[in-house]
């Protein structure tokens, strides 16, 4: 029996959560073959292409996402991310402005906008130095340091985005466990209960399943705490990096 587009999407989500981006791309592509009008399929595939650094492909899918649904903010965010990685700062700035036209106070887009402004400023300053300095008199050390800071900043931004995806997955797991425990509590004590184990279903008592859910919840809560700490550390480090870039650009003007 052939799978539906929704089923392929769910399989893609599973591969994406496991960071198997190549497999996620294949599965989202299958969903798109069945239904090429669903903007979410293209958005998810765009994120998967980003996961393996195929920024041109990521940008193409993000553009299609926006075309299919101009109100879907993730489309603008994914397109701007790809354009930043491709160092297409003017295009990224335009994409972000379009997204802010849909939701003016979107925190992710506003954060991207600040990053693009800083990266664009540093790129323009580097170009200005090239044009104003005689051949052979450009300071290669400053230019190299600036480029290294930019690369590090974008790497940290990618890592932060990965953490956000992981936190969203953990949050879904915690909510699902809570909903399941609530449903179990409403069942009669004599009800037959089954727990999914891979592709099999294992019959267990209600108490055994609740114990399993409690253990998973505890582990997921610890993971959420760890991911939150990592995100906060990266955000502080990125703020410091932005200041370093700005100081370097200012000092070399």
GROMACS .gro file of C-alpha atoms in nm:
model
  253
    1UNK     CA    1   0.000   0.000   0.000
    2UNK     CA    2   0.145   0.335  -0.105
    3UNK     CA    3   0.208   0.603   0.157
    4UNK     CA    4   0.023   0.933   0.168
    5UNK     CA    5   0.196   1.271   0.157
    6UNK     CA    6   0.129   1.316   0.530
    7UNK     CA    7   0.293   0.981   0.605
    8UNK     CA    8   0.603   1.073   0.401
    9UNK     CA    9   0.616   1.403   0.587
   10UNK     CA   10   0.605   1.226   0.923
   11UNK     CA   11   0.886   0.994   0.813
   12UNK     CA   12   1.080   1.301   0.706
   13UNK     CA   13   1.024   1.459   1.045
   14UNK     CA   14   1.159   1.147   1.214
   15UNK     CA   15   1.472   1.152   0.998
   16UNK     CA   16   1.517   1.523   1.059
   17UNK     CA   17   1.490   1.477   1.436
   18UNK     CA   18   1.758   1.209   1.409
   19UNK     CA   19   1.971   1.457   1.208
   20UNK     CA   20   1.967   1.223   0.908
   21UNK     CA   21   1.913   1.516   0.673
   22UNK     CA   22   1.979   1.324   0.351
   23UNK     CA   23   1.705   1.076   0.436
   24UNK     CA   24   1.475   1.360   0.544
   25UNK     CA   25   1.524   1.524   0.203
   26UNK     CA   26   1.429   1.200   0.027
   27UNK     CA   27   1.115   1.161   0.234
   28UNK     CA   28   0.999   1.521   0.202
   29UNK     CA   29   1.062   1.491  -0.173
   30UNK     CA   30   0.826   1.193  -0.182
   31UNK     CA   31   0.562   1.402  -0.004
   32UNK     CA   32   0.612   1.682  -0.258
   33UNK     CA   33   0.568   1.438  -0.548
   34UNK     CA   34   0.223   1.359  -0.411
   35UNK     CA   35   0.127   1.713  -0.309
   36UNK     CA   36   0.337   1.999  -0.445
   37UNK     CA   37   0.094   2.259  -0.311
   38UNK     CA   38   0.182   2.208   0.056
   39UNK     CA   39   0.419   2.484   0.170
   40UNK     CA   40   0.524   2.293   0.484
   41UNK     CA   41   0.683   2.015   0.277
   42UNK     CA   42   0.906   2.268   0.100
   43UNK     CA   43   0.985   2.447   0.426
   44UNK     CA   44   1.092   2.122   0.591
   45UNK     CA   45   1.303   2.021   0.293
   46UNK     CA   46   1.463   2.366   0.294
   47UNK     CA   47   1.564   2.311   0.657
   48UNK     CA   48   1.703   1.968   0.566
   49UNK     CA   49   1.914   2.110   0.284
   50UNK     CA   50   2.043   2.367   0.533
   51UNK     CA   51   2.140   2.082   0.763
   52UNK     CA   52   2.390   1.954   0.505
   53UNK     CA   53   2.503   2.298   0.391
   54UNK     CA   54   2.331   2.297   0.050
   55UNK     CA   55   2.234   2.662   0.074
   56UNK     CA   56   2.131   2.715  -0.289
   57UNK     CA   57   1.884   2.426  -0.264
   58UNK     CA   58   1.767   2.551   0.074
   59UNK     CA   59   1.701   2.895  -0.074
   60UNK     CA   60   1.508   2.748  -0.370
   61UNK     CA   61   1.274   2.555  -0.141
   62UNK     CA   62   1.231   2.853   0.089
   63UNK     CA   63   1.129   3.070  -0.207
   64UNK     CA   64   0.872   2.809  -0.308
   65UNK     CA   65   0.747   2.802   0.051
   66UNK     CA   66   0.686   3.177   0.039
   67UNK     CA   67   0.522   3.156  -0.303
   68UNK     CA   68   0.278   2.892  -0.179
   69UNK     CA   69   0.203   3.074   0.148
   70UNK     CA   70   0.326   3.436   0.178
   71UNK     CA   71   0.209   3.447   0.541
   72UNK     CA   72   0.428   3.156   0.655
   73UNK     CA   73   0.710   3.324   0.848
   74UNK     CA   74   0.943   3.024   0.853
   75UNK     CA   75   0.972   3.061   0.476
   76UNK     CA   76   1.126   3.408   0.513
   77UNK     CA   77   1.348   3.295   0.797
   78UNK     CA   78   1.480   2.995   0.605
   79UNK     CA   79   1.539   3.199   0.288
   80UNK     CA   80   1.723   3.474   0.477
   81UNK     CA   81   1.935   3.212   0.656
   82UNK     CA   82   2.041   3.061   0.323
   83UNK     CA   83   2.111   3.403   0.175
   84UNK     CA   84   2.327   3.496   0.472
   85UNK     CA   85   2.528   3.178   0.432
   86UNK     CA   86   2.570   3.261   0.062
   87UNK     CA   87   2.681   3.613   0.170
   88UNK     CA   88   2.391   3.765  -0.023
   89UNK     CA   89   2.336   4.025   0.247
   90UNK     CA   90   2.124   4.268   0.042
   91UNK     CA   91   1.892   3.987  -0.064
   92UNK     CA   92   1.871   3.862   0.295
   93UNK     CA   93   1.784   4.212   0.419
   94UNK     CA   94   1.506   4.236   0.158
   95UNK     CA   95   1.370   3.893   0.256
   96UNK     CA   96   1.365   3.989   0.623
   97UNK     CA   97   1.180   4.315   0.544
   98UNK     CA   98   0.918   4.114   0.357
   99UNK     CA   99   0.879   3.881   0.655
  100UNK     CA  100   0.850   4.173   0.897
  101UNK     CA  101   0.574   4.304   0.673
  102UNK     CA  102   0.378   3.994   0.775
  103UNK     CA  103   0.468   4.017   1.144
  104UNK     CA  104   0.649   4.335   1.243
  105UNK     CA  105   0.773   4.218   1.583
  106UNK     CA  106   0.879   3.865   1.499
  107UNK     CA  107   1.181   3.804   1.730
  108UNK     CA  108   1.364   3.560   1.498
  109UNK     CA  109   1.344   3.794   1.200
  110UNK     CA  110   1.444   4.097   1.407
  111UNK     CA  111   1.745   3.905   1.535
  112UNK     CA  112   1.836   3.809   1.179
  113UNK     CA  113   1.799   4.169   1.073
  114UNK     CA  114   2.051   4.287   1.333
  115UNK     CA  115   2.294   4.015   1.227
  116UNK     CA  116   2.262   4.104   0.857
  117UNK     CA  117   2.316   4.472   0.929
  118UNK     CA  118   2.639   4.394   1.113
  119UNK     CA  119   2.766   4.149   0.853
  120UNK     CA  120   2.678   4.387   0.571
  121UNK     CA  121   2.856   4.672   0.747
  122UNK     CA  122   3.172   4.468   0.791
  123UNK     CA  123   3.161   4.350   0.427
  124UNK     CA  124   3.116   4.706   0.303
  125UNK     CA  125   3.404   4.825   0.519
  126UNK     CA  126   3.629   4.554   0.379
  127UNK     CA  127   3.531   4.650   0.024
  128UNK     CA  128   3.592   5.018   0.101
  129UNK     CA  129   3.942   4.939   0.221
  130UNK     CA  130   4.009   4.750  -0.102
  131UNK     CA  131   3.898   5.047  -0.311
  132UNK     CA  132   4.073   5.322  -0.116
  133UNK     CA  133   4.408   5.158  -0.040
  134UNK     CA  134   4.675   5.133  -0.309
  135UNK     CA  135   4.748   4.784  -0.434
  136UNK     CA  136   4.973   4.600  -0.193
  137UNK     CA  137   4.903   4.828   0.109
  138UNK     CA  138   4.589   4.654   0.245
  139UNK     CA  139   4.632   4.512   0.592
  140UNK     CA  140   4.594   4.136   0.532
  141UNK     CA  141   4.598   4.061   0.906
  142UNK     CA  142   4.289   4.274   0.976
  143UNK     CA  143   4.105   4.139   0.674
  144UNK     CA  144   4.183   3.781   0.776
  145UNK     CA  145   4.073   3.841   1.135
  146UNK     CA  146   3.747   3.999   1.021
  147UNK     CA  147   3.670   3.710   0.788
  148UNK     CA  148   3.744   3.458   1.063
  149UNK     CA  149   3.510   3.637   1.304
  150UNK     CA  150   3.232   3.635   1.046
  151UNK     CA  151   3.276   3.264   0.978
  152UNK     CA  152   3.274   3.185   1.351
  153UNK     CA  153   2.962   3.395   1.401
  154UNK     CA  154   2.770   3.214   1.128
  155UNK     CA  155   2.883   2.877   1.264
  156UNK     CA  156   2.754   2.970   1.608
  157UNK     CA  157   2.426   3.082   1.454
  158UNK     CA  158   2.386   2.744   1.281
  159UNK     CA  159   2.458   2.565   1.608
  160UNK     CA  160   2.200   2.780   1.786
  161UNK     CA  161   1.938   2.693   1.523
  162UNK     CA  162   2.011   2.322   1.572
  163UNK     CA  163   1.959   2.363   1.946
  164UNK     CA  164   1.625   2.536   1.882
  165UNK     CA  165   1.512   2.239   1.673
  166UNK     CA  166   1.618   1.998   1.948
  167UNK     CA  167   1.438   2.202   2.214
  168UNK     CA  168   1.119   2.201   2.008
  169UNK     CA  169   1.143   1.821   1.975
  170UNK     CA  170   1.196   1.775   2.350
  171UNK     CA  171   0.903   2.007   2.421
  172UNK     CA  172   0.679   1.794   2.198
  173UNK     CA  173   0.792   1.478   2.378
  174UNK     CA  174   0.714   1.630   2.719
  175UNK     CA  175   0.368   1.741   2.610
  176UNK     CA  176   0.293   1.404   2.453
  177UNK     CA  177   0.397   1.222   2.771
  178UNK     CA  178   0.173   1.449   2.980
  179UNK     CA  179  -0.125   1.397   2.749
  180UNK     CA  180  -0.071   1.020   2.752
  181UNK     CA  181  -0.055   1.010   3.134
  182UNK     CA  182  -0.380   1.210   3.151
  183UNK     CA  183  -0.552   0.968   2.911
  184UNK     CA  184  -0.424   0.667   3.107
  185UNK     CA  185  -0.558   0.814   3.429
  186UNK     CA  186  -0.906   0.823   3.279
  187UNK     CA  187  -0.904   0.454   3.183
  188UNK     CA  188  -1.050   0.182   3.408
  189UNK     CA  189  -0.781  -0.006   3.602
  190UNK     CA  190  -0.872  -0.330   3.422
  191UNK     CA  191  -0.818  -0.180   3.075
  192UNK     CA  192  -0.565  -0.353   2.849
  193UNK     CA  193  -0.276  -0.114   2.779
  194UNK     CA  194  -0.005  -0.135   2.515
  195UNK     CA  195   0.320   0.057   2.474
  196UNK     CA  196   0.480   0.113   2.136
  197UNK     CA  197   0.830  -0.034   2.111
  198UNK     CA  198   0.965   0.032   1.764
  199UNK     CA  199   0.720  -0.134   1.525
  200UNK     CA  200   0.580  -0.360   1.796
  201UNK     CA  201   0.328  -0.309   2.076
  202UNK     CA  202   0.409  -0.444   2.420
  203UNK     CA  203   0.126  -0.517   2.660
  204UNK     CA  204   0.191  -0.367   3.004
  205UNK     CA  205  -0.005  -0.259   3.307
  206UNK     CA  206  -0.111   0.102   3.341
  207UNK     CA  207   0.135   0.148   3.628
  208UNK     CA  208   0.424   0.013   3.419
  209UNK     CA  209   0.348   0.250   3.135
  210UNK     CA  210   0.317   0.548   3.372
  211UNK     CA  211   0.653   0.455   3.527
  212UNK     CA  212   0.807   0.443   3.179
  213UNK     CA  213   0.656   0.783   3.093
  214UNK     CA  214   0.784   0.933   3.419
  215UNK     CA  215   1.135   0.810   3.342
  216UNK     CA  216   1.120   0.954   2.989
  217UNK     CA  217   0.985   1.282   3.122
  218UNK     CA  218   1.269   1.309   3.373
  219UNK     CA  219   1.528   1.245   3.100
  220UNK     CA  220   1.362   1.493   2.862
  221UNK     CA  221   1.348   1.759   3.134
  222UNK     CA  222   1.721   1.718   3.197
  223UNK     CA  223   1.786   1.745   2.824
  224UNK     CA  224   1.574   2.062   2.804
  225UNK     CA  225   1.778   2.217   3.086
  226UNK     CA  226   2.104   2.128   2.911
  227UNK     CA  227   1.985   2.265   2.577
  228UNK     CA  228   1.862   2.586   2.739
  229UNK     CA  229   2.200   2.641   2.902
  230UNK     CA  230   2.377   2.579   2.570
  231UNK     CA  231   2.147   2.826   2.394
  232UNK     CA  232   2.206   3.095   2.655
  233UNK     CA  233   2.583   3.041   2.633
  234UNK     CA  234   2.579   3.067   2.253
  235UNK     CA  235   2.363   3.380   2.258
  236UNK     CA  236   2.608   3.550   2.496
  237UNK     CA  237   2.903   3.438   2.284
  238UNK     CA  238   2.736   3.565   1.967
  239UNK     CA  239   2.668   3.901   2.129
  240UNK     CA  240   3.036   3.927   2.221
  241UNK     CA  241   3.132   3.826   1.867
  242UNK     CA  242   2.908   4.098   1.720
  243UNK     CA  243   3.084   4.353   1.938
  244UNK     CA  244   3.425   4.225   1.826
  245UNK     CA  245   3.324   4.254   1.460
  246UNK     CA  246   3.190   4.606   1.513
  247UNK     CA  247   3.504   4.718   1.696
  248UNK     CA  248   3.728   4.573   1.426
  249UNK     CA  249   3.529   4.741   1.149
  250UNK     CA  250   3.525   5.074   1.332
  251UNK     CA  251   3.896   5.069   1.408
  252UNK     CA  252   3.985   4.999   1.046
  253UNK     CA  253   3.767   5.267   0.888
   0.00000   0.00000   0.00000
